[in-house]
C-alpha positions in Angstrom: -14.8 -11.8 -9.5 -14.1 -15.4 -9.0 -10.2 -14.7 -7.5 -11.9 -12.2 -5.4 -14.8 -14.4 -3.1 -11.8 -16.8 -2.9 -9.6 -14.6 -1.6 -12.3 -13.4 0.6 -13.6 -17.1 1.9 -9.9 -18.1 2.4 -9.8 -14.9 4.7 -13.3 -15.7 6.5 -12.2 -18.9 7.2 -8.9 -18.2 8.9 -10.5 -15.8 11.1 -13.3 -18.2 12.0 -10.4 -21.1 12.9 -8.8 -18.0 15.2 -11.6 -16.8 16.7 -12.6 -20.5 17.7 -8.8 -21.3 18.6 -8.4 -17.6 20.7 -11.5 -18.4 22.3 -10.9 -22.3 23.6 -7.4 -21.1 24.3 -7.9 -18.0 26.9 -10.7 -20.2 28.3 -8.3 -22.6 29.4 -5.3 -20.6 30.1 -7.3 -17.8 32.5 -10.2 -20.1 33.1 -12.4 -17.6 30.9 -12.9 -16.3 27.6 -11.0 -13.0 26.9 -14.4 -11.3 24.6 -12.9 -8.2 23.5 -10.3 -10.7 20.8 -13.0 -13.4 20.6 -15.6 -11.0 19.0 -13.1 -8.8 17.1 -12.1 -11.9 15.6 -16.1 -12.8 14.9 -16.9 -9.8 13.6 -13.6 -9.7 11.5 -14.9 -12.9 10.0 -18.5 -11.7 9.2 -16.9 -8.5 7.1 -15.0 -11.0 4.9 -17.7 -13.6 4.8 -20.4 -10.3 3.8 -17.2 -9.0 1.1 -16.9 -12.5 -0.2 -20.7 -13.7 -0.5 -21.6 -10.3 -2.5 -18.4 -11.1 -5.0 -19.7 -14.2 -5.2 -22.6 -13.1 -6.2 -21.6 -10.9 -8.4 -19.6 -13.3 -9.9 -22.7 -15.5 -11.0 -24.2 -12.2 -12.7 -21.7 -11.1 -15.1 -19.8 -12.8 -17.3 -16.1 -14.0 -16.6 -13.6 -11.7 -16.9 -10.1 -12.1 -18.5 -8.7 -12.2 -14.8 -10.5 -14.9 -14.4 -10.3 -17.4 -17.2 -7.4 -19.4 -17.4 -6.7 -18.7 -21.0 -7.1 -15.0 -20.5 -4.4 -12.9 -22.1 -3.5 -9.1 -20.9 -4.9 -7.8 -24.2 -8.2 -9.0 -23.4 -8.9 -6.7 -20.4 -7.5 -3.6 -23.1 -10.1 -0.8 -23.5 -12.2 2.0 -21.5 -12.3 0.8 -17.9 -14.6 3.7 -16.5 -14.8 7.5 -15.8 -12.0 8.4 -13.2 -12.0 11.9 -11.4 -9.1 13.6 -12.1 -8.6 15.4 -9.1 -11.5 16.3 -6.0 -10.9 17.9 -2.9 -13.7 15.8 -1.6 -11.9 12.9 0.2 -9.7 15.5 2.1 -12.9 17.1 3.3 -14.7 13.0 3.9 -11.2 12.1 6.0 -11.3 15.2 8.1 -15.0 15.1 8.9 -14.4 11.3 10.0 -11.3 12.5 11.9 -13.7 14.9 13.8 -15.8 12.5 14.7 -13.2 9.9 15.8 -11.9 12.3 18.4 -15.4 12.8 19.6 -15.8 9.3 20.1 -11.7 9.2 21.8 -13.0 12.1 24.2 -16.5 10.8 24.3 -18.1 14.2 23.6 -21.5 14.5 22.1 -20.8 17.8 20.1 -18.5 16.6 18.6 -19.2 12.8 17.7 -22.5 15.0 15.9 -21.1 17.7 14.5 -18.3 14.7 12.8 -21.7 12.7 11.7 -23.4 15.6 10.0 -19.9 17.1 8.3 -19.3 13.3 7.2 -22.9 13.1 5.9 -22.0 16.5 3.8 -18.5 15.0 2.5 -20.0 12.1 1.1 -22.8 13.9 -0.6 -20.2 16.1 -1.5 -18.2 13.4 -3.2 -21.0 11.2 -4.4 -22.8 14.3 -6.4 -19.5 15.9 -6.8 -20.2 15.5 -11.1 -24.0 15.9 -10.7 -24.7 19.3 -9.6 -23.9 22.6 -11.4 -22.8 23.4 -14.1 -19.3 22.4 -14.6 -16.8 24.1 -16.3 -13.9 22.1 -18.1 -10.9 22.4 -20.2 -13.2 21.8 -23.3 -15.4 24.6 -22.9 
């Protein structure tokens, strides 16, 4: 996790140097600050510093991994990684729920910005207990 906050704080603190530099440099080229880059920027900067302080944490938790050792070889990182789902329907339902309610929010209508939330709400239950309801049958049984 150690390459990762890196990466993440060299990010964080590019944005924070363009936010400051956009800022100053609208202010004195219109003779005001132009907000709508000035916060993206900000708030661009806050997502990478939020990504890179929980990595960070992380990183002090656990112990290092062969990707981040020095003297790390490829054959260290060799064995089960985790469970992976073979195939789900799931994220095709999650991406057209928050497609739904991205057009609500283009048109600005209510029904539909709600009726996005709640079918978004259902895709990622969907997908999060996708393995935990039911019983399931596989290619084993």
């Amino acid at each position: 996790m150690k390459s990762e906050w890196r990466l993440f704080g060299i990010v964080s603190l590019f944005l924070a140097i363009a936010g400051i530099v956009y800022g100053l440099w609208t202010h004195f080229e219109t003779g005001r600050v132009e907000w709508i880059g000035t916060v993206a920027l900000a708030l661009s900067f806050l997502l990478t510093s939020m990504c890179g302080g929980f990595f960070w944490f992380v990183s002090r938790r656990i112990d290092p991994r062969p990707e981040d050792r020095p003297d790390g070889e490829i054959a260290d990182g060799a064995g089960e990684i985790g469970f992976f789902s073979p195939g789900s329907y799931w994220p095709f339902g999650l991406a057209l729920a928050a497609t739904i309610a991205g057009l609500g929010l283009v048109f600005w209508q209510w029904w539909l910005i709600a009726t996005g939330l709640i079918a978004v709400l259902g895709g990622a239950c969907g997908l999060l207990f996708e393995y935990y309801s039911g019983t399931r049958r596989t290619a084993e049984h």
